[in-house]
């Protein structure tokens, strides 16, 4: 059998793990426990099946994205792993943009080729050598009609956001490969969903909520929108409720949390969790500033949620502006 | 058969690692050391530690532990004692027999000098 790793092919013996095969050929891969528990040797299958043993204990979203553990996977077919996705760029055209708040621009891009993604994933946008990640704010089923929707936090002088704010429809951009583990997976339709985010992190969360309801999710849905100041709460609740496909918009509980009013989002998310009963059955989705996401994750974990049930996407602002 | 296997192998250890990590984070003496770490990665390290303590692997060596703790200021025997205590408590909650708990504690204790860099 053939194992292709990072563009090079290696002979894979029957019964051999991916890690053993790479090690035998002198390829060093980080690995600590070699028993499937530490996940330091996590890889992603591009092509071929790593086998079920290699996926044991992984988060459902990781499994769905093709990830596996090199130490446990003993493939019985050829396998190609982990080519860098950064080279694949899809051209796209800016079709529309709209100010939703002084600091938030909503844009729609039409990709020249179909782009496969799950609601809540992010993608890089690039133009003239500037590349920034943004979360997709609508559903795959809406792209043919509307294009891909993004909610862009506008930074004055921002190399990408400032340019988008000043650019007319028709402009060309590049789209990277959609990535991220913060998305809805069907399978536990009665589970309470708790979605909490700050800033434009609310956009992918609203998409995840709509995706869940479109997939027939029956459990209660709570959305917590956080901001540093009242002005940071840009209109997101109305657009979500008006776009709930085939569901009752009243099923969504929408709360806001504003730091300058003395509300702490990690505390608020804990209070919302407490309303939902047994924390072990709740699924949480967190998006927004890295600090807020980290504190919310810790609060939910300490209140009894498993980290396996918490999907998060932390936004890190670009260090280089201008 | 190791205690690791008797407890149910990797899937069971992932759950046990969360129980253990939650106890460590609830300990005011230990919690500050975990303030700025990625929780998903950290719980994976806790799982690797438990795997070692429960005899699931002999690959997670003291050198890894020495490197991992080298940059942490102020670690003392009391920190190690507390961690071993939380390990015992976690295993107790999982219904592990006291003899097995003592054995796991002894394996964890064998890493004491590596953790304390001496």
mmCIF file of C-alpha atoms in Angstrom, chain A residues 5 18-19 22 29-32 36-45 54-59 61-63 65-73 81-82 181, chain B residues 40-41 44:
data_model
loop_
_atom_site.group_PDB
_atom_site.id
_atom_site.type_symbol
_atom_site.label_atom_id
_atom_site.label_comp_id
_atom_site.label_asym_id
_atom_site.label_seq_id
_atom_site.Cartn_x
_atom_site.Cartn_y
_atom_site.Cartn_z
ATOM 1 C CA UNK A 5 2.375 12.409 3.188
ATOM 2 C CA UNK A 18 0.639 5.580 9.906
ATOM 3 C CA UNK A 19 2.978 6.785 12.645
ATOM 4 C CA UNK A 22 6.450 7.464 8.763
ATOM 5 C CA UNK A 29 5.876 13.385 13.515
ATOM 6 C CA UNK A 30 5.078 14.842 16.940
ATOM 7 C CA UNK A 31 3.662 12.088 19.150
ATOM 8 C CA UNK A 32 3.492 11.796 22.930
ATOM 9 C CA UNK A 36 -4.651 7.487 21.034
ATOM 10 C CA UNK A 37 -5.230 9.764 23.967
ATOM 11 C CA UNK A 38 -3.053 12.836 23.592
ATOM 12 C CA UNK A 39 -4.018 13.669 19.970
ATOM 13 C CA UNK A 40 -0.629 15.211 19.262
ATOM 14 C CA UNK A 41 -0.312 13.142 16.050
ATOM 15 C CA UNK A 42 -3.607 14.329 14.549
ATOM 16 C CA UNK A 43 -3.633 14.233 10.733
ATOM 17 C CA UNK A 44 -6.277 14.757 8.060
ATOM 18 C CA UNK A 45 -7.095 12.275 5.302
ATOM 19 C CA UNK A 54 -7.761 5.859 13.887
ATOM 20 C CA UNK A 55 -10.841 7.952 14.665
ATOM 21 C CA UNK A 56 -11.642 6.543 18.129
ATOM 22 C CA UNK A 57 -12.172 9.262 20.717
ATOM 23 C CA UNK A 58 -12.098 12.190 18.266
ATOM 24 C CA UNK A 59 -14.648 14.989 18.364
ATOM 25 C CA UNK A 61 -16.648 17.513 13.946
ATOM 26 C CA UNK A 62 -13.042 16.344 13.566
ATOM 27 C CA UNK A 63 -14.191 12.926 12.376
ATOM 28 C CA UNK A 65 -13.644 16.577 8.474
ATOM 29 C CA UNK A 66 -11.476 13.499 7.856
ATOM 30 C CA UNK A 67 -9.135 13.790 10.837
ATOM 31 C CA UNK A 68 -7.536 10.712 12.396
ATOM 32 C CA UNK A 69 -4.735 9.764 14.784
ATOM 33 C CA UNK A 70 -1.533 8.563 13.137
ATOM 34 C CA UNK A 71 -0.636 6.331 16.102
ATOM 35 C CA UNK A 72 -3.860 4.277 15.944
ATOM 36 C CA UNK A 73 -4.680 4.325 12.239
ATOM 37 C CA UNK A 81 -2.799 12.833 4.127
ATOM 38 C CA UNK A 82 -2.545 16.490 4.868
ATOM 39 C CA UNK A 181 -14.649 22.837 13.416
ATOM 40 C CA UNK B 40 -8.326 21.140 24.130
ATOM 41 C CA UNK B 41 -4.569 20.636 23.972
ATOM 42 C CA UNK B 44 -5.024 15.857 25.683
#
